[in-house]
Coordinates of C-alpha atoms in Angstrom, one line a residue:
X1 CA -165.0 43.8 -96.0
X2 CA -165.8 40.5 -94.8
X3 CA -163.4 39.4 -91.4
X4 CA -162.6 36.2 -90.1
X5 CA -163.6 34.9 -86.6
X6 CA -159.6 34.9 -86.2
X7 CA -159.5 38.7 -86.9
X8 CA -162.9 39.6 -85.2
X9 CA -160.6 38.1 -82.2
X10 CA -157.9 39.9 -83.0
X11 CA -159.5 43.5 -82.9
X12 CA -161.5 42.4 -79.8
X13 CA -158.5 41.7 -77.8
X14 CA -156.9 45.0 -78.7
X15 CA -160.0 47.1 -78.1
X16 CA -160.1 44.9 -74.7
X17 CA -156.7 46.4 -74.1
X18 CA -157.2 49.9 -75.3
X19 CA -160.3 50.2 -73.4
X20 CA -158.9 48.8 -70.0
X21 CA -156.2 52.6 -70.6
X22 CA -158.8 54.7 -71.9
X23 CA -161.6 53.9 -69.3
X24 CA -158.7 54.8 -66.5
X25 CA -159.7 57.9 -64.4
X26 CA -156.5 59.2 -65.1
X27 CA -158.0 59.9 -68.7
X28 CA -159.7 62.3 -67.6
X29 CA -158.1 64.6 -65.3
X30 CA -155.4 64.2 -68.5
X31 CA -158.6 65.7 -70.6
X32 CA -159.5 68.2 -68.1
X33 CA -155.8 69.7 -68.0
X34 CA -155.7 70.0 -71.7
X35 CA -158.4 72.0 -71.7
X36 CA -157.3 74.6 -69.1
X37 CA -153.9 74.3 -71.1
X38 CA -155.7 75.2 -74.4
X39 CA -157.7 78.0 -72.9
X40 CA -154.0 79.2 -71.5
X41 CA -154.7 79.0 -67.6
X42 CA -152.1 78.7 -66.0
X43 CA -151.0 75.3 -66.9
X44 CA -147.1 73.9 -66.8
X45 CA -145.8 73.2 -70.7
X46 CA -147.0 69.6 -71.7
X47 CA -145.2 66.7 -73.4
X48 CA -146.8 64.5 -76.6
X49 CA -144.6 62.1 -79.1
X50 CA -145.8 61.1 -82.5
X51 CA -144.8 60.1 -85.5
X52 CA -142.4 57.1 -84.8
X53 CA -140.0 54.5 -86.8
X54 CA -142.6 51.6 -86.1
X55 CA -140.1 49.2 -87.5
X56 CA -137.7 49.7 -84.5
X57 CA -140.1 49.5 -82.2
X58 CA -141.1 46.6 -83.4
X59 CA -137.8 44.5 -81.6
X60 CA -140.3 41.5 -80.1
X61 CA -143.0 41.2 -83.1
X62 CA -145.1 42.8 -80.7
X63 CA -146.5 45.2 -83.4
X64 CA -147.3 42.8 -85.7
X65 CA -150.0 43.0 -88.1
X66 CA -152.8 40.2 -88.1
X67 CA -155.6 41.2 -89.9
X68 CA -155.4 41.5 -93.7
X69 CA -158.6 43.1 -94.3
X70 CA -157.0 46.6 -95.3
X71 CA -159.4 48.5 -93.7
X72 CA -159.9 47.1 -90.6
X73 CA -155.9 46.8 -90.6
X74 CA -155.4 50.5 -90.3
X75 CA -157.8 50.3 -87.0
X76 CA -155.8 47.3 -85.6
X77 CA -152.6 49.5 -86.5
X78 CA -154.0 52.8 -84.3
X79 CA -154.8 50.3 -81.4
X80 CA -151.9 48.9 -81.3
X81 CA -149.8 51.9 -81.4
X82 CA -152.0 54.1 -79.0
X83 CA -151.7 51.2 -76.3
X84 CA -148.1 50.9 -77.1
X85 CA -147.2 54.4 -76.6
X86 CA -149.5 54.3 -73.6
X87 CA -147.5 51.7 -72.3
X88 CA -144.0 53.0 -72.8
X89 CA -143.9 56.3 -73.6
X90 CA -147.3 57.8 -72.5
X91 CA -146.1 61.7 -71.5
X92 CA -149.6 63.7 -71.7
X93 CA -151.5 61.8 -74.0
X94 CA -154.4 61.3 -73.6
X95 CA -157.0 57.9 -75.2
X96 CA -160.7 58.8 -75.6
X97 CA -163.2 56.0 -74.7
X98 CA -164.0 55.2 -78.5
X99 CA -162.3 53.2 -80.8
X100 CA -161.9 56.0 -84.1
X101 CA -163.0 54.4 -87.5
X102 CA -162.0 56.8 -90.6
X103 CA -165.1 57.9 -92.6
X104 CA -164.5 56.2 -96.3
X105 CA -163.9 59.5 -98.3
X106 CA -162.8 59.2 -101.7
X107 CA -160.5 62.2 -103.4
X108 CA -159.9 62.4 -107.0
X109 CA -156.6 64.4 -106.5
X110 CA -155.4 67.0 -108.2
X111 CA -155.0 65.7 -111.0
X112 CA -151.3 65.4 -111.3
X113 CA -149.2 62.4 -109.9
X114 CA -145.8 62.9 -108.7
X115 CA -142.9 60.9 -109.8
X116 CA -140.5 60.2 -107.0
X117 CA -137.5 58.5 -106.9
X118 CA -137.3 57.0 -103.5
X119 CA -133.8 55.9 -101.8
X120 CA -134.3 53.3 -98.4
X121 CA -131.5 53.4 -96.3
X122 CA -133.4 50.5 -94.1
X123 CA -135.9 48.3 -96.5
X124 CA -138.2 48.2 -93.3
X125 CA -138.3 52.3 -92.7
X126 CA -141.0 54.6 -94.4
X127 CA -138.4 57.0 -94.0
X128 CA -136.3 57.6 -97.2
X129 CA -134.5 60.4 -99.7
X130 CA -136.5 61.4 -102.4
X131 CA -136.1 63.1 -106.0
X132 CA -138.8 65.0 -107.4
X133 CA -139.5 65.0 -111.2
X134 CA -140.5 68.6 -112.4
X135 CA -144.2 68.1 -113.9
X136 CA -145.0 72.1 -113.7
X137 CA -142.2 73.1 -116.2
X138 CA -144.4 75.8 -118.2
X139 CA -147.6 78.2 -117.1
X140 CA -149.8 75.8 -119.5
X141 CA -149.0 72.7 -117.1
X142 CA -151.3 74.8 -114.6
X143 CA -153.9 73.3 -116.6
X144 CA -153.9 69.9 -115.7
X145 CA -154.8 70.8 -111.7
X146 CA -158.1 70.1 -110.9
X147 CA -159.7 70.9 -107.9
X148 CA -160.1 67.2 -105.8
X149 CA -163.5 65.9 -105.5
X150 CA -164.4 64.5 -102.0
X151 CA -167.4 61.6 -102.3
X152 CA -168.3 59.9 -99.0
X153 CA -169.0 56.3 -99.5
X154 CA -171.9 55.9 -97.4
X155 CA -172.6 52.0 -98.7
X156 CA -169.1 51.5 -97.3
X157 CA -169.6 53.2 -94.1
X158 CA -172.6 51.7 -93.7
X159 CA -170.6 48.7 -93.8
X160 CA -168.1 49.9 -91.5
X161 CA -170.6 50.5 -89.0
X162 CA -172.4 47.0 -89.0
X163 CA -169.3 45.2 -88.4
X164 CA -168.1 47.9 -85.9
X165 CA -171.1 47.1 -83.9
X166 CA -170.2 43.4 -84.5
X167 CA -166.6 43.3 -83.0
X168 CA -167.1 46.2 -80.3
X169 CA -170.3 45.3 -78.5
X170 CA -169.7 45.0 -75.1
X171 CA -166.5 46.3 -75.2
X172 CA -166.2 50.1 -75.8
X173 CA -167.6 52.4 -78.2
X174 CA -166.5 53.8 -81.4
X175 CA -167.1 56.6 -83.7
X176 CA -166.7 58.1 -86.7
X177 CA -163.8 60.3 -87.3
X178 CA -164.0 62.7 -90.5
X179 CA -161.6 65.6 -92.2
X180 CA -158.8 67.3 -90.3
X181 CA -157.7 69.3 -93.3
X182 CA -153.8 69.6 -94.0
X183 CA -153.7 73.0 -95.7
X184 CA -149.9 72.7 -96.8
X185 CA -150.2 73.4 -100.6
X186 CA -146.9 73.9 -100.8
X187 CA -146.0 70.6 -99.5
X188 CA -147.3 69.1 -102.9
X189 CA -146.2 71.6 -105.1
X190 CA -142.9 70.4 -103.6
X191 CA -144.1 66.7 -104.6
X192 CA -144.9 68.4 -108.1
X193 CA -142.0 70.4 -108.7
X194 CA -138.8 69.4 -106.4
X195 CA -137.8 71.6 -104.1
X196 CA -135.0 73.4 -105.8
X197 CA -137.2 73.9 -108.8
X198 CA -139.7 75.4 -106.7
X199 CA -136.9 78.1 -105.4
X200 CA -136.0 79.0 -108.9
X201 CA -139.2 79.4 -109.9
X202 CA -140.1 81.8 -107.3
X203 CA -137.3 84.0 -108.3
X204 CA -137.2 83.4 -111.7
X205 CA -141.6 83.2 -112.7
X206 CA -143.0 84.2 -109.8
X207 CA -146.1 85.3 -112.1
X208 CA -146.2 81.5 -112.9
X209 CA -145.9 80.4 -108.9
X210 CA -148.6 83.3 -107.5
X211 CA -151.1 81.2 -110.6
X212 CA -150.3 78.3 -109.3
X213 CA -151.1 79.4 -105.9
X214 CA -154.2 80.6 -106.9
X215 CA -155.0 77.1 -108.3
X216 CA -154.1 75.9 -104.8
X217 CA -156.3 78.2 -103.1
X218 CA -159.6 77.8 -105.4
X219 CA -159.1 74.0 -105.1
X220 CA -159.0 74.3 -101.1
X221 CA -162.0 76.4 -101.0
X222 CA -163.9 74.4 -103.3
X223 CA -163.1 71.3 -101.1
X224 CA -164.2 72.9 -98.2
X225 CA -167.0 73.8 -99.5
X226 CA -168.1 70.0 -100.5
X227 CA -166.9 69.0 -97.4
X228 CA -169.5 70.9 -95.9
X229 CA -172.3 70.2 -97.7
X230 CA -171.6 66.8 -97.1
X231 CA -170.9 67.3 -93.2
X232 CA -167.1 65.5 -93.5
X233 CA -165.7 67.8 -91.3
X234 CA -164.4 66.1 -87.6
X235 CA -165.6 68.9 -85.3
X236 CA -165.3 66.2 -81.9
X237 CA -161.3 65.4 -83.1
X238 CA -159.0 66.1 -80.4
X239 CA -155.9 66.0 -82.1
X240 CA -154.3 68.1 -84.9
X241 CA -150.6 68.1 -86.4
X242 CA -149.9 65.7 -83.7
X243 CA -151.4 68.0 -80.5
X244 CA -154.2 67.6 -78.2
X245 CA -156.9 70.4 -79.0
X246 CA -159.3 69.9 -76.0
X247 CA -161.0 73.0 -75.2
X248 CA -163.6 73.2 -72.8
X249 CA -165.8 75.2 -75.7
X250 CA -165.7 72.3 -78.5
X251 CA -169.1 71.2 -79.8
X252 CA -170.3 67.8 -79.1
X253 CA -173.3 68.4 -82.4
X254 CA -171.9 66.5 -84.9
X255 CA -172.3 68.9 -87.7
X256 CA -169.1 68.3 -89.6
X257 CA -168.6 71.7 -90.8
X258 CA -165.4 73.8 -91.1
X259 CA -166.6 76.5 -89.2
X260 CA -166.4 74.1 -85.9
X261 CA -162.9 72.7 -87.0
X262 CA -159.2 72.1 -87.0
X263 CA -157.3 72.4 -89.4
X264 CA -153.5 72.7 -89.9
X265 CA -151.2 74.9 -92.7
X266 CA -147.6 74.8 -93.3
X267 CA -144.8 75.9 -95.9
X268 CA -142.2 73.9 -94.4
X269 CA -139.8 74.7 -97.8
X270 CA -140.1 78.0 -97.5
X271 CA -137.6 78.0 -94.0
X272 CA -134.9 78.8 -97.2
X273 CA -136.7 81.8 -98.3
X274 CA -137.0 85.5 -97.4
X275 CA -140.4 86.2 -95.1
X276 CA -141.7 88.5 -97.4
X277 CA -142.0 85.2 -99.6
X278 CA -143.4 84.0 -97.2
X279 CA -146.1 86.7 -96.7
X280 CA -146.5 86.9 -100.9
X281 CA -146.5 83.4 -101.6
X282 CA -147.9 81.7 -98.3
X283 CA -149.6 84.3 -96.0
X284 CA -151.8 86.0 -99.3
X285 CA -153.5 82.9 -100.2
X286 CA -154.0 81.2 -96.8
X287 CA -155.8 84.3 -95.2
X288 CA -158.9 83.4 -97.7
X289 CA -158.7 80.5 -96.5
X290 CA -158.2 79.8 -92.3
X291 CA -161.3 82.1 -91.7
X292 CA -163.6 78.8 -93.0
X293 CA -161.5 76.9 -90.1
X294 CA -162.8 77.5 -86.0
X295 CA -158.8 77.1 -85.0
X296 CA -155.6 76.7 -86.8
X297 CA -152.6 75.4 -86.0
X298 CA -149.8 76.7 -88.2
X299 CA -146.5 75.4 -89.2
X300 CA -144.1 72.2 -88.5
X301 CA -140.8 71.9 -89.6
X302 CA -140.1 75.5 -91.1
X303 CA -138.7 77.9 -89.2
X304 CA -140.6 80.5 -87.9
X305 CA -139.1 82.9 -85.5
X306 CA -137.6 85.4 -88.3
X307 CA -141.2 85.6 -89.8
X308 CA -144.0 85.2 -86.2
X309 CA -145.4 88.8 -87.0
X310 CA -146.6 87.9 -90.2
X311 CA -148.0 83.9 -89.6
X312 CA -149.4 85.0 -85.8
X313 CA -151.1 87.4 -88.0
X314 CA -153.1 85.0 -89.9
X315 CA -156.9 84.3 -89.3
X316 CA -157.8 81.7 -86.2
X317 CA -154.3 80.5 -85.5
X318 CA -154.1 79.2 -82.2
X319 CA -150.6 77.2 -81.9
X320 CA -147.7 77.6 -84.4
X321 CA -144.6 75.4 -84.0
X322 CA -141.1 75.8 -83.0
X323 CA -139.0 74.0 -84.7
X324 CA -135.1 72.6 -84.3
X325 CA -134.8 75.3 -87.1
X326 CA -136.3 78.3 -85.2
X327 CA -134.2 80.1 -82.7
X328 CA -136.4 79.2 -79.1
X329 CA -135.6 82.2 -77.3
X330 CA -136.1 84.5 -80.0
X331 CA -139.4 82.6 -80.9
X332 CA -140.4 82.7 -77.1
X333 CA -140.0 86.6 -76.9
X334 CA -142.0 87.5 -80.5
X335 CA -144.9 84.8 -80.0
X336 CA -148.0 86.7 -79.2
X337 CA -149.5 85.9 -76.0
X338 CA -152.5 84.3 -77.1
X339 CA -150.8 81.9 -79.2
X340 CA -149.3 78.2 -77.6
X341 CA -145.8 77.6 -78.4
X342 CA -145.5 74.1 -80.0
X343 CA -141.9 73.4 -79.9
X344 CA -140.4 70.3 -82.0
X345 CA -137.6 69.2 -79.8
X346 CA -135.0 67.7 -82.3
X347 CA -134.8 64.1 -83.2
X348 CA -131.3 64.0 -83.5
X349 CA -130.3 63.6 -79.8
X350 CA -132.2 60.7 -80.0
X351 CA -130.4 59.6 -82.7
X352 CA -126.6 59.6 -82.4
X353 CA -124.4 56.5 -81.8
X354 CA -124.9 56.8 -77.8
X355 CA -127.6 58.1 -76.2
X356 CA -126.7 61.5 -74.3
X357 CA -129.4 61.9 -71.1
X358 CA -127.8 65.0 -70.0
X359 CA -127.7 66.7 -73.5
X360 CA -131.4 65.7 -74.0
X361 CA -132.6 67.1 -70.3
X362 CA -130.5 70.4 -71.4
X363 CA -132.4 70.9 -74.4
X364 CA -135.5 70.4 -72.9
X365 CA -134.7 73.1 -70.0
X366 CA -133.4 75.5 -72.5
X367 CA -136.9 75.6 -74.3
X368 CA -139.0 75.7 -70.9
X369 CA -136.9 78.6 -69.7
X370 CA -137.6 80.1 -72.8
X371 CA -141.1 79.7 -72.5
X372 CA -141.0 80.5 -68.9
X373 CA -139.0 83.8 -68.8
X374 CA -141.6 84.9 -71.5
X375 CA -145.0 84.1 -69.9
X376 CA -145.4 81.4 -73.1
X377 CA -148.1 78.9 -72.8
X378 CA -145.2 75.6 -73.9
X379 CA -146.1 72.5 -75.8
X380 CA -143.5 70.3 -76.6
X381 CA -143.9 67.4 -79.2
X382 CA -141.1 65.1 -80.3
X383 CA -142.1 64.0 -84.0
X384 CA -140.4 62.9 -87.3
X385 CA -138.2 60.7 -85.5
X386 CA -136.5 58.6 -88.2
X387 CA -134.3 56.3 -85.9
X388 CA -133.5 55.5 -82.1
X389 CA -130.7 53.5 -83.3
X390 CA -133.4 49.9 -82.7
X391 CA -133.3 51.0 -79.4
X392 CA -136.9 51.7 -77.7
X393 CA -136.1 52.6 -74.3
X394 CA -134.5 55.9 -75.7
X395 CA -138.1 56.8 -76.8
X396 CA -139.5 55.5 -73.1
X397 CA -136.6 57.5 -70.8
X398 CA -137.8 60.5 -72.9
X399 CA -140.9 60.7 -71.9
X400 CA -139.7 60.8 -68.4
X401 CA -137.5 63.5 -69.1
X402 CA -139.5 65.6 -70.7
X403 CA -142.3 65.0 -67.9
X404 CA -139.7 66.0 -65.2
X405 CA -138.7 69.4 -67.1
X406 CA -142.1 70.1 -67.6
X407 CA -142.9 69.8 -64.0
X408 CA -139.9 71.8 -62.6

């Protein structure tokens, strides 16, 4: 893991830049209204955008890679992008005064490898169509799932850590992050089994699937249950499923248990299925499993409005999403009270061949009325965005949009 001067220059002039935005006193008054928002005070909705086509925004080379060192790479990468979106497209984010180094745990897997056929549109997108081979074609391929084994490197943090101290002195502090766990087992028994096969086997072996899911859920709970004896868990991590978390009652002791943690479930597939699927094949298996978590947020591109009674009804859920799918209104007017709304505004109107301002803003108004006329505490977080057409400023004039309807 050994760095050139060139790059130890490189990730000192971007942590020189992300700490000049993160040492702002803006951060924190950003912080501090999370937190009432999270405790739902009375707070007006808030406005986050994640998950981004780098490779348009990319137009001036100005996201450019320099280190090669992989590791240290993916922590050039985050700075980069944080102070980008800072820059651009801030809306309520928020930048804590620490750089965030990923702990170096290694997971087995499951022991099966999906084969995917991939399908690139654009060679320089991560987005692409994919075709699933069937590897779960009889109840005897249950066999080959193992539950993961999670081994912490400590040589390697160690490592980590030395030249941490090495590039960052004198510049801003960094920590640690550790586990937010995705609990979305059926987003790779999708991966396993292709999504159409995964629909005929629910109606046609459902014996097989609930085994399956059991396999799921045993290999969760046994990961939790290294996780915690080896303290992985991120209990200080502010963001989860691409939201701010701040709460005024997090724990600063660095335990890293699950009992002091997010973590985030989903079963976005199952928006073509019945609810009571949903509350045989989903709900069953993840209620022995969220009570290990201290808060859950649940969903993210399924649609949930036809089925809230039965996910709001799941163990330490504190924010399910909204999504395009889900019919806002209808969502608004089911949504317990002491749950947040996280609407997914959709990606599309960012998307088509001109850019529509007034068709975004009316969107946008629809969802906050919603949320309004219902006494819903309203997140809203444009993700997945696949294209913006190699045109950035869409991305920036949302984020003033959105601001604006949020603050009507």
């Amino acid at each position: 893991m050994m760095l050139t001067q060139k790059e130890k220059a490189r990730l000192r002039e971007l942590a020189q830049r992300y700490a000049a935005a993160a040492s702002l006193p803006e951060q924190s008054v950003r912080r501090a209204g999370w937190e009432r928002f999270n405790m739902l005070e009375s707070e007006r909705p808030r406005a986050l955008i994640d998950q981004l086509p780098w490779n348009e925004l990319n137009v001036d080379g100005c996201l450019d890679n320099q280190v090669e060192e992989p590791y240290w790479q993916r922590v050039e990468t985050w700075m980069l992008r944080e102070t980008y979106k800072w820059d651009h497209m801030r809306a309520d984010m928020v930048l804590d005064p620490y750089v965030k180094l990923p702990r170096p745990v290694h997971n087995s897997g499951w022991g099966l490898d999906a084969k995917v056929t991939r399908l690139l549109m654009d060679k320089t997108s991560d987005v692409a169509s994919q075709s699933m081979e069937n590897l779960i074609r009889e109840p005897e391929d249950l066999e080959k799932i193992h539950t993961p084994t999670l081994t912490l490197d400590e040589a390697k943090q160690a490592e980590i850590a030395d030249t941490a101290d090495d590039v960052f002195r004198g510049i801003i502090g960094w920590r640690f992050t550790g586990l937010v766990m995705h609990l979305g087992a059926w987003d790779t028994i999708a991966y396993w089994m292709g999504v159409e096969n995964c629909y005929i086997e629910l109606m046609d072996r459902p014996e097989m699937m609930h085994a399956l899911m059991e396999k799921m859920t045993q290999g969760y709970l046994g990961m939790i249950e290294q996780a915690n004896r080896q303290r992985l868990f991120d209990t200080r991590e502010h963001y989860c499923h691409c939201s701010h978390t701040y709460r005024p009652d997090d724990t600063d002791a660095a335990q890293g248990l699950s009992q002091d943690a997010w973590a985030f479930g989903l079963a976005q597939l199952f928006t073509a299925v019945s609810p009571q699927i949903t509350a045989d094949f989903e709900c069953a298996y993840m209620r022995r499993i969220f009570p290990r978590f201290k808060h859950i947020y649940y969903g993210c591109c399924d649609r949930l409005d036809d089925r809230l009674d039965i996910v709001s009804a799941l163990p330490n859920v504190r924010k399910i999403s909204c999504s395009p799918w889900s019919h806002r209104e209808a969502f608004a007017e089911k949504l317990p009270r002491h749950i947040i709304m996280s609407n997914k505004p959709s990606p599309a109107l960012l998307a088509t061949e001109s850019f529509d301002e007034d068709a975004l803003r009316a969107d946008l108004r629809r969802t906050v009325d919603a949320a309004r006329r219902n006494g819903v505490q309203l997140e809203m977080i444009l993700k997945d965005v696949s294209t913006v057409r190699y045109e950035p400023q869409r991305l920036w004039r949302y984020s003033e949009i959105a601001l604006e309807e949020c603050g009507r």
